[in-house]
Amino acid sequence: EHRSRKKRLRVTAPHLKNSHKEILITFEDLDAQGQAMGPLPNGYMGFTWSDSAWFMTGLFSSSVCIGIRVGLLNANGENITMESKRLFDLNELSLSTLWADKAEVRVEGWEKEARKYAITQTVSRTSTTHCALDYRNIDRVELKAGGAHIVVNPITVFVK
């Protein structure tokens, strides 16, 4: 017996990210004026960064981090926060440790003082851990490394 099958059309709503502007944060546009590292400038890429957020140049990072040319560093092993007055989506980031062979890094997404997302990643010095995230409608990201020094590069966010 032959049955005819009708094709189903799959209609999907446009993904939220399509209405957002993608920002790829690589820190490569920053100038430390001949220094190996420096604090992130106030308002860099439209975000407010914690005082512990510094960037490393190729002068420093290439000698201590495999495959990292420039990156975000948590000075003194402190937590890093990036905040915005506008909601954004955190799509992905890449992590590695600076000195320690391995470390646990907690990536948290917050909105209006309420934690909406959290994931803990084991990262190492010998490879980069790529974190594909789907943190939507947040206003703050916290990177908590438990005192270990970490390097972050790149970070992909979507803003309205």
Short mmCIF file of N, CA and C in Angstrom, two decimals:
data_model
loop_
_atom_site.label_atom_id
_atom_site.label_comp_id
_atom_site.label_asym_id
_atom_site.label_seq_id
_atom_site.Cartn_x
_atom_site.Cartn_y
_atom_site.Cartn_z
N GLU A 1 0.84 -1.18 0.00
CA GLU A 1 0.00 0.00 0.00
C GLU A 1 0.89 1.24 0.00
N HIS A 2 0.56 2.16 -0.84
CA HIS A 2 1.33 3.39 -0.98
C HIS A 2 0.64 4.52 -0.22
N ARG A 3 1.37 5.14 0.66
CA ARG A 3 0.83 6.28 1.40
C ARG A 3 1.52 7.54 0.93
N SER A 4 0.74 8.53 0.70
CA SER A 4 1.36 9.80 0.30
C SER A 4 1.70 10.57 1.57
N ARG A 5 2.85 11.15 1.55
CA ARG A 5 3.30 11.95 2.69
C ARG A 5 3.42 13.39 2.25
N LYS A 6 2.85 14.24 3.02
CA LYS A 6 2.95 15.66 2.74
C LYS A 6 4.20 16.20 3.40
N LYS A 7 4.87 17.07 2.70
CA LYS A 7 6.03 17.72 3.29
C LYS A 7 5.56 18.74 4.31
N ARG A 8 6.20 18.72 5.42
CA ARG A 8 5.90 19.72 6.44
C ARG A 8 6.87 20.88 6.29
N LEU A 9 6.32 22.04 6.30
CA LEU A 9 7.16 23.22 6.28
C LEU A 9 7.47 23.59 7.71
N ARG A 10 8.71 23.78 7.96
CA ARG A 10 9.12 24.17 9.30
C ARG A 10 9.33 25.67 9.33
N VAL A 11 8.54 26.34 10.08
CA VAL A 11 8.64 27.79 10.19
C VAL A 11 9.19 28.12 11.57
N THR A 12 10.26 28.87 11.59
CA THR A 12 10.84 29.24 12.87
C THR A 12 10.91 30.75 12.96
N ALA A 13 10.79 31.23 14.17
CA ALA A 13 10.94 32.67 14.40
C ALA A 13 12.41 33.03 14.28
N PRO A 14 12.68 34.25 13.85
CA PRO A 14 14.09 34.64 13.75
C PRO A 14 14.75 34.58 15.13
N HIS A 15 15.97 34.12 15.16
CA HIS A 15 16.71 33.99 16.40
C HIS A 15 16.96 35.38 16.97
N LEU A 16 16.90 35.48 18.28
CA LEU A 16 17.07 36.75 18.96
C LEU A 16 18.39 37.42 18.58
N LYS A 17 19.42 36.64 18.39
CA LYS A 17 20.73 37.21 18.09
C LYS A 17 20.74 37.94 16.75
N ASN A 18 19.84 37.58 15.84
CA ASN A 18 19.80 38.25 14.55
C ASN A 18 19.43 39.72 14.68
N SER A 19 18.76 40.10 15.75
CA SER A 19 18.38 41.50 15.93
C SER A 19 19.41 42.24 16.79
N HIS A 20 20.47 41.60 17.15
CA HIS A 20 21.51 42.19 17.97
C HIS A 20 22.75 42.48 17.13
N LYS A 21 23.59 43.34 17.65
CA LYS A 21 24.88 43.63 17.02
C LYS A 21 25.94 42.77 17.70
N GLU A 22 26.67 42.00 16.90
CA GLU A 22 27.72 41.16 17.45
C GLU A 22 28.96 42.00 17.72
N ILE A 23 29.54 41.81 18.89
CA ILE A 23 30.80 42.46 19.24
C ILE A 23 31.80 41.36 19.59
N LEU A 24 32.89 41.34 18.88
CA LEU A 24 33.98 40.40 19.15
C LEU A 24 35.07 41.17 19.89
N ILE A 25 35.30 40.81 21.14
CA ILE A 25 36.28 41.50 21.97
C ILE A 25 37.56 40.68 21.97
N THR A 26 38.63 41.23 21.34
CA THR A 26 39.89 40.52 21.23
C THR A 26 41.03 41.21 21.97
N PHE A 27 40.85 42.46 22.36
CA PHE A 27 41.85 43.26 23.07
C PHE A 27 43.05 43.62 22.21
N GLU A 28 43.04 43.22 20.93
CA GLU A 28 44.17 43.48 20.05
C GLU A 28 44.29 44.94 19.64
N ASP A 29 43.24 45.72 19.82
CA ASP A 29 43.28 47.12 19.44
C ASP A 29 43.86 48.01 20.54
N LEU A 30 44.18 47.45 21.68
CA LEU A 30 44.68 48.23 22.80
C LEU A 30 46.18 48.43 22.72
N ASP A 31 46.63 49.58 23.17
CA ASP A 31 48.05 49.93 23.14
C ASP A 31 48.54 50.14 24.56
N ALA A 32 49.49 49.35 24.98
CA ALA A 32 50.06 49.48 26.32
C ALA A 32 51.30 50.36 26.32
N GLN A 33 51.53 51.07 25.22
CA GLN A 33 52.64 52.02 25.09
C GLN A 33 53.98 51.39 25.49
N GLY A 34 54.26 50.25 24.89
CA GLY A 34 55.53 49.57 25.11
C GLY A 34 55.57 48.70 26.35
N GLN A 35 54.52 48.69 27.13
CA GLN A 35 54.48 47.86 28.33
C GLN A 35 53.95 46.47 27.98
N ALA A 36 54.18 45.51 28.85
CA ALA A 36 53.72 44.14 28.63
C ALA A 36 52.24 43.96 28.96
N MET A 37 51.70 44.86 29.79
CA MET A 37 50.28 44.79 30.15
C MET A 37 49.83 46.13 30.69
N GLY A 38 48.51 46.26 30.80
CA GLY A 38 47.96 47.50 31.35
C GLY A 38 46.49 47.33 31.68
N PRO A 39 45.92 48.27 32.48
CA PRO A 39 44.51 48.18 32.83
C PRO A 39 43.63 48.47 31.62
N LEU A 40 42.47 47.84 31.58
CA LEU A 40 41.53 48.13 30.50
C LEU A 40 41.05 49.56 30.64
N PRO A 41 40.94 50.27 29.53
CA PRO A 41 40.42 51.64 29.61
C PRO A 41 38.95 51.65 30.03
N ASN A 42 38.57 52.67 30.77
CA ASN A 42 37.19 52.82 31.21
C ASN A 42 36.25 52.83 30.01
N GLY A 43 35.23 52.00 30.02
CA GLY A 43 34.26 51.95 28.93
C GLY A 43 34.70 51.17 27.71
N TYR A 44 35.77 50.40 27.82
CA TYR A 44 36.27 49.64 26.67
C TYR A 44 35.17 48.75 26.10
N MET A 45 34.94 48.89 24.81
CA MET A 45 33.94 48.13 24.04
C MET A 45 32.52 48.30 24.60
N GLY A 46 32.29 49.41 25.31
CA GLY A 46 30.96 49.70 25.82
C GLY A 46 30.64 49.06 27.16
N PHE A 47 31.64 48.50 27.84
CA PHE A 47 31.42 47.83 29.11
C PHE A 47 32.20 48.51 30.23
N THR A 48 31.70 48.35 31.44
CA THR A 48 32.43 48.75 32.64
C THR A 48 33.12 47.50 33.16
N TRP A 49 34.42 47.58 33.33
CA TRP A 49 35.23 46.44 33.75
C TRP A 49 35.72 46.64 35.18
N SER A 50 35.86 45.56 35.92
CA SER A 50 36.41 45.66 37.28
C SER A 50 37.87 46.09 37.21
N ASP A 51 38.38 46.60 38.34
CA ASP A 51 39.77 47.05 38.40
C ASP A 51 40.75 45.92 38.13
N SER A 52 40.33 44.69 38.33
CA SER A 52 41.22 43.55 38.13
C SER A 52 41.34 43.16 36.66
N ALA A 53 40.59 43.80 35.78
CA ALA A 53 40.63 43.46 34.35
C ALA A 53 41.76 44.22 33.66
N TRP A 54 42.81 43.50 33.30
CA TRP A 54 43.95 44.07 32.60
C TRP A 54 44.10 43.35 31.27
N PHE A 55 44.84 43.93 30.35
CA PHE A 55 45.11 43.24 29.10
C PHE A 55 46.60 43.00 28.97
N MET A 56 46.93 41.87 28.36
CA MET A 56 48.32 41.51 28.12
C MET A 56 48.62 41.75 26.65
N THR A 57 49.80 42.22 26.38
CA THR A 57 50.23 42.39 24.99
C THR A 57 51.03 41.18 24.56
N GLY A 58 51.38 41.14 23.29
CA GLY A 58 52.20 40.05 22.77
C GLY A 58 53.56 39.98 23.43
N LEU A 59 54.04 41.10 23.98
CA LEU A 59 55.33 41.10 24.67
C LEU A 59 55.33 40.13 25.86
N PHE A 60 54.17 40.01 26.50
CA PHE A 60 54.07 39.18 27.69
C PHE A 60 53.43 37.83 27.41
N SER A 61 52.30 37.85 26.76
CA SER A 61 51.50 36.63 26.65
C SER A 61 52.15 35.54 25.82
N SER A 62 52.86 35.90 24.77
CA SER A 62 53.44 34.86 23.93
C SER A 62 54.50 34.04 24.66
N SER A 63 55.11 34.62 25.69
CA SER A 63 56.14 33.88 26.41
C SER A 63 55.58 32.98 27.51
N VAL A 64 54.33 33.20 27.92
CA VAL A 64 53.78 32.40 29.01
C VAL A 64 52.51 31.64 28.66
N CYS A 65 51.85 31.98 27.57
CA CYS A 65 50.59 31.33 27.19
C CYS A 65 50.71 30.76 25.78
N ILE A 66 50.49 29.49 25.66
CA ILE A 66 50.56 28.84 24.36
C ILE A 66 49.38 29.30 23.50
N GLY A 67 49.68 29.86 22.33
CA GLY A 67 48.65 30.22 21.39
C GLY A 67 47.90 31.51 21.67
N ILE A 68 48.25 32.24 22.72
CA ILE A 68 47.57 33.50 23.04
C ILE A 68 48.51 34.66 22.68
N ARG A 69 48.02 35.55 21.83
CA ARG A 69 48.82 36.71 21.44
C ARG A 69 48.53 37.91 22.33
N VAL A 70 47.27 38.16 22.55
CA VAL A 70 46.80 39.25 23.40
C VAL A 70 45.63 38.71 24.18
N GLY A 71 45.42 39.17 25.39
CA GLY A 71 44.28 38.65 26.14
C GLY A 71 43.96 39.46 27.37
N LEU A 72 42.83 39.16 27.95
CA LEU A 72 42.37 39.75 29.20
C LEU A 72 42.95 38.94 30.35
N LEU A 73 43.47 39.62 31.33
CA LEU A 73 44.10 38.97 32.48
C LEU A 73 43.42 39.45 33.76
N ASN A 74 43.20 38.55 34.70
CA ASN A 74 42.67 38.95 36.00
C ASN A 74 43.84 39.29 36.93
N ALA A 75 44.11 40.57 37.08
CA ALA A 75 45.23 41.04 37.89
C ALA A 75 45.11 40.52 39.32
N ASN A 76 46.22 40.09 39.88
CA ASN A 76 46.30 39.57 41.24
C ASN A 76 45.40 38.35 41.48
N GLY A 77 44.95 37.69 40.41
CA GLY A 77 44.10 36.51 40.54
C GLY A 77 42.70 36.82 41.02
N GLU A 78 42.29 38.08 40.97
CA GLU A 78 40.96 38.48 41.43
C GLU A 78 39.91 38.19 40.37
N ASN A 79 38.64 38.21 40.78
CA ASN A 79 37.54 38.01 39.84
C ASN A 79 37.47 39.18 38.86
N ILE A 80 36.98 38.89 37.67
CA ILE A 80 36.76 39.93 36.65
C ILE A 80 35.26 40.08 36.46
N THR A 81 34.82 41.33 36.38
CA THR A 81 33.43 41.58 36.00
C THR A 81 33.42 42.52 34.80
N MET A 82 32.44 42.29 33.94
CA MET A 82 32.15 43.22 32.84
C MET A 82 30.65 43.50 32.91
N GLU A 83 30.30 44.79 32.90
CA GLU A 83 28.91 45.19 33.09
C GLU A 83 28.49 46.16 32.01
N SER A 84 27.18 46.23 31.79
CA SER A 84 26.61 47.17 30.84
C SER A 84 25.27 47.66 31.38
N LYS A 85 24.94 48.90 31.05
CA LYS A 85 23.62 49.42 31.42
C LYS A 85 22.55 48.83 30.52
N ARG A 86 22.96 48.32 29.37
CA ARG A 86 22.04 47.68 28.43
C ARG A 86 22.19 46.18 28.53
N LEU A 87 21.09 45.47 28.33
CA LEU A 87 21.15 44.01 28.34
C LEU A 87 21.93 43.52 27.13
N PHE A 88 22.62 42.41 27.31
CA PHE A 88 23.38 41.79 26.23
C PHE A 88 23.32 40.29 26.38
N ASP A 89 23.74 39.60 25.34
CA ASP A 89 23.86 38.14 25.36
C ASP A 89 25.34 37.80 25.33
N LEU A 90 25.76 36.86 26.16
CA LEU A 90 27.13 36.34 26.11
C LEU A 90 27.07 35.05 25.32
N ASN A 91 27.73 35.04 24.16
CA ASN A 91 27.67 33.89 23.28
C ASN A 91 28.81 32.91 23.53
N GLU A 92 30.03 33.43 23.66
CA GLU A 92 31.16 32.54 23.90
C GLU A 92 32.36 33.30 24.41
N LEU A 93 33.27 32.56 25.00
CA LEU A 93 34.57 33.09 25.38
C LEU A 93 35.54 31.93 25.46
N SER A 94 36.82 32.27 25.42
CA SER A 94 37.87 31.26 25.50
C SER A 94 38.75 31.56 26.70
N LEU A 95 39.14 30.50 27.40
CA LEU A 95 39.88 30.62 28.65
C LEU A 95 41.13 29.74 28.66
N SER A 96 42.15 30.21 29.35
CA SER A 96 43.30 29.38 29.69
C SER A 96 43.89 29.94 30.99
N THR A 97 44.74 29.16 31.63
CA THR A 97 45.39 29.65 32.85
C THR A 97 46.72 30.27 32.47
N LEU A 98 47.22 31.12 33.35
CA LEU A 98 48.49 31.77 33.09
C LEU A 98 49.66 31.00 33.68
N TRP A 99 49.62 30.72 34.97
CA TRP A 99 50.73 30.04 35.62
C TRP A 99 50.39 28.60 36.01
N ALA A 100 49.21 28.40 36.54
CA ALA A 100 48.83 27.07 37.03
C ALA A 100 48.59 26.11 35.87
N ASP A 101 48.87 24.82 36.10
CA ASP A 101 48.60 23.82 35.08
C ASP A 101 47.11 23.71 34.80
N LYS A 102 46.30 23.78 35.87
CA LYS A 102 44.84 23.69 35.73
C LYS A 102 44.18 24.57 36.77
N ALA A 103 42.96 25.04 36.44
CA ALA A 103 42.17 25.82 37.39
C ALA A 103 40.69 25.66 37.03
N GLU A 104 39.86 25.85 38.03
CA GLU A 104 38.41 25.86 37.83
C GLU A 104 37.98 27.32 37.68
N VAL A 105 37.26 27.62 36.60
CA VAL A 105 36.78 28.98 36.37
C VAL A 105 35.27 28.94 36.28
N ARG A 106 34.63 29.76 37.08
CA ARG A 106 33.16 29.85 37.08
C ARG A 106 32.77 31.08 36.27
N VAL A 107 31.92 30.88 35.27
CA VAL A 107 31.43 31.96 34.42
C VAL A 107 29.96 32.17 34.77
N GLU A 108 29.66 33.35 35.33
CA GLU A 108 28.30 33.65 35.77
C GLU A 108 27.70 34.79 34.96
N GLY A 109 26.41 34.68 34.65
CA GLY A 109 25.67 35.74 33.97
C GLY A 109 24.60 36.27 34.90
N TRP A 110 24.53 37.59 35.04
CA TRP A 110 23.64 38.23 36.00
C TRP A 110 22.72 39.22 35.30
N GLU A 111 21.53 39.38 35.88
CA GLU A 111 20.63 40.45 35.47
C GLU A 111 20.00 41.04 36.71
N LYS A 112 20.17 42.35 36.88
CA LYS A 112 19.58 43.07 38.02
C LYS A 112 19.85 42.38 39.34
N GLU A 113 21.11 42.06 39.59
CA GLU A 113 21.55 41.46 40.85
C GLU A 113 21.06 40.03 41.09
N ALA A 114 20.50 39.41 40.07
CA ALA A 114 20.08 38.01 40.19
C ALA A 114 20.91 37.16 39.23
N ARG A 115 21.53 36.11 39.75
CA ARG A 115 22.31 35.23 38.89
C ARG A 115 21.36 34.37 38.07
N LYS A 116 21.50 34.45 36.75
CA LYS A 116 20.66 33.68 35.83
C LYS A 116 21.37 32.44 35.30
N TYR A 117 22.69 32.53 35.16
CA TYR A 117 23.47 31.45 34.54
C TYR A 117 24.76 31.24 35.32
N ALA A 118 25.24 30.01 35.30
CA ALA A 118 26.55 29.70 35.89
C ALA A 118 27.04 28.38 35.32
N ILE A 119 28.30 28.36 34.98
CA ILE A 119 28.95 27.12 34.52
C ILE A 119 30.38 27.16 35.03
N THR A 120 30.89 26.01 35.41
CA THR A 120 32.28 25.91 35.85
C THR A 120 33.06 25.11 34.81
N GLN A 121 34.17 25.67 34.39
CA GLN A 121 35.02 25.04 33.38
C GLN A 121 36.39 24.74 33.98
N THR A 122 36.93 23.58 33.67
CA THR A 122 38.31 23.29 34.01
C THR A 122 39.17 23.76 32.86
N VAL A 123 40.11 24.65 33.15
CA VAL A 123 40.96 25.21 32.11
C VAL A 123 42.42 24.91 32.44
N SER A 124 43.25 24.93 31.40
CA SER A 124 44.66 24.62 31.60
C SER A 124 45.55 25.63 30.91
N ARG A 125 46.81 25.52 31.17
CA ARG A 125 47.81 26.41 30.57
C ARG A 125 48.22 25.91 29.18
N THR A 126 48.09 24.64 28.92
CA THR A 126 48.60 24.07 27.68
C THR A 126 47.59 24.07 26.53
N SER A 127 46.34 24.45 26.82
CA SER A 127 45.35 24.51 25.75
C SER A 127 44.30 25.56 26.10
N THR A 128 43.54 25.95 25.11
CA THR A 128 42.48 26.93 25.30
C THR A 128 41.15 26.21 25.41
N THR A 129 40.35 26.59 26.39
CA THR A 129 39.02 26.04 26.56
C THR A 129 38.01 27.01 25.97
N HIS A 130 37.30 26.56 24.94
CA HIS A 130 36.28 27.39 24.29
C HIS A 130 34.94 27.10 24.97
N CYS A 131 34.33 28.14 25.50
CA CYS A 131 33.05 28.01 26.20
C CYS A 131 31.94 28.57 25.33
N ALA A 132 31.13 27.69 24.75
CA ALA A 132 29.96 28.11 24.00
C ALA A 132 28.84 28.31 25.00
N LEU A 133 28.36 29.54 25.11
CA LEU A 133 27.37 29.89 26.11
C LEU A 133 26.13 30.46 25.43
N ASP A 134 25.05 30.43 26.12
CA ASP A 134 23.82 31.03 25.61
C ASP A 134 23.21 31.85 26.74
N TYR A 135 24.00 32.78 27.27
CA TYR A 135 23.56 33.63 28.37
C TYR A 135 22.81 34.81 27.75
N ARG A 136 21.51 34.83 27.88
CA ARG A 136 20.69 35.87 27.24
C ARG A 136 20.18 36.89 28.25
N ASN A 137 20.10 38.12 27.75
CA ASN A 137 19.52 39.23 28.52
C ASN A 137 20.14 39.37 29.90
N ILE A 138 21.44 39.57 29.91
CA ILE A 138 22.17 39.78 31.15
C ILE A 138 22.77 41.19 31.12
N ASP A 139 23.15 41.68 32.30
CA ASP A 139 23.81 42.99 32.36
C ASP A 139 25.19 42.91 33.00
N ARG A 140 25.58 41.71 33.44
CA ARG A 140 26.89 41.54 34.07
C ARG A 140 27.39 40.12 33.89
N VAL A 141 28.69 39.99 33.66
CA VAL A 141 29.36 38.70 33.63
C VAL A 141 30.43 38.73 34.72
N GLU A 142 30.51 37.64 35.48
CA GLU A 142 31.57 37.51 36.47
C GLU A 142 32.38 36.26 36.14
N LEU A 143 33.69 36.43 36.12
CA LEU A 143 34.62 35.33 35.92
C LEU A 143 35.35 35.11 37.25
N LYS A 144 35.14 33.95 37.84
CA LYS A 144 35.70 33.64 39.15
C LYS A 144 36.67 32.48 39.02
N ALA A 145 37.94 32.75 39.32
CA ALA A 145 38.98 31.74 39.12
C ALA A 145 39.59 31.25 40.42
N GLY A 146 39.02 31.61 41.55
CA GLY A 146 39.52 31.09 42.83
C GLY A 146 40.96 31.44 43.12
N GLY A 147 41.40 32.60 42.69
CA GLY A 147 42.77 33.04 42.95
C GLY A 147 43.77 32.71 41.86
N ALA A 148 43.41 31.85 40.92
CA ALA A 148 44.31 31.52 39.80
C ALA A 148 44.29 32.67 38.79
N HIS A 149 45.40 32.86 38.11
CA HIS A 149 45.46 33.84 37.03
C HIS A 149 44.95 33.18 35.75
N ILE A 150 44.01 33.86 35.09
CA ILE A 150 43.45 33.33 33.84
C ILE A 150 43.62 34.35 32.72
N VAL A 151 43.58 33.83 31.51
CA VAL A 151 43.63 34.66 30.31
C VAL A 151 42.36 34.38 29.52
N VAL A 152 41.71 35.45 29.06
CA VAL A 152 40.47 35.34 28.31
C VAL A 152 40.66 36.00 26.95
N ASN A 153 40.34 35.28 25.88
CA ASN A 153 40.37 35.86 24.54
C ASN A 153 39.93 34.81 23.54
N PRO A 154 38.98 35.10 22.71
CA PRO A 154 38.14 36.29 22.63
C PRO A 154 36.86 36.12 23.44
N ILE A 155 36.07 37.19 23.47
CA ILE A 155 34.73 37.20 24.07
C ILE A 155 33.76 37.65 22.97
N THR A 156 32.68 36.91 22.78
CA THR A 156 31.67 37.31 21.79
C THR A 156 30.38 37.62 22.52
N VAL A 157 29.88 38.84 22.32
CA VAL A 157 28.62 39.27 22.92
C VAL A 157 27.71 39.83 21.82
N PHE A 158 26.43 39.87 22.11
CA PHE A 158 25.44 40.49 21.22
C PHE A 158 24.73 41.55 22.04
N VAL A 159 24.69 42.77 21.50
CA VAL A 159 24.01 43.88 22.18
C VAL A 159 22.94 44.45 21.26
N LYS A 160 21.91 45.03 21.87
CA LYS A 160 20.85 45.65 21.08
C LYS A 160 21.29 47.00 20.59
#
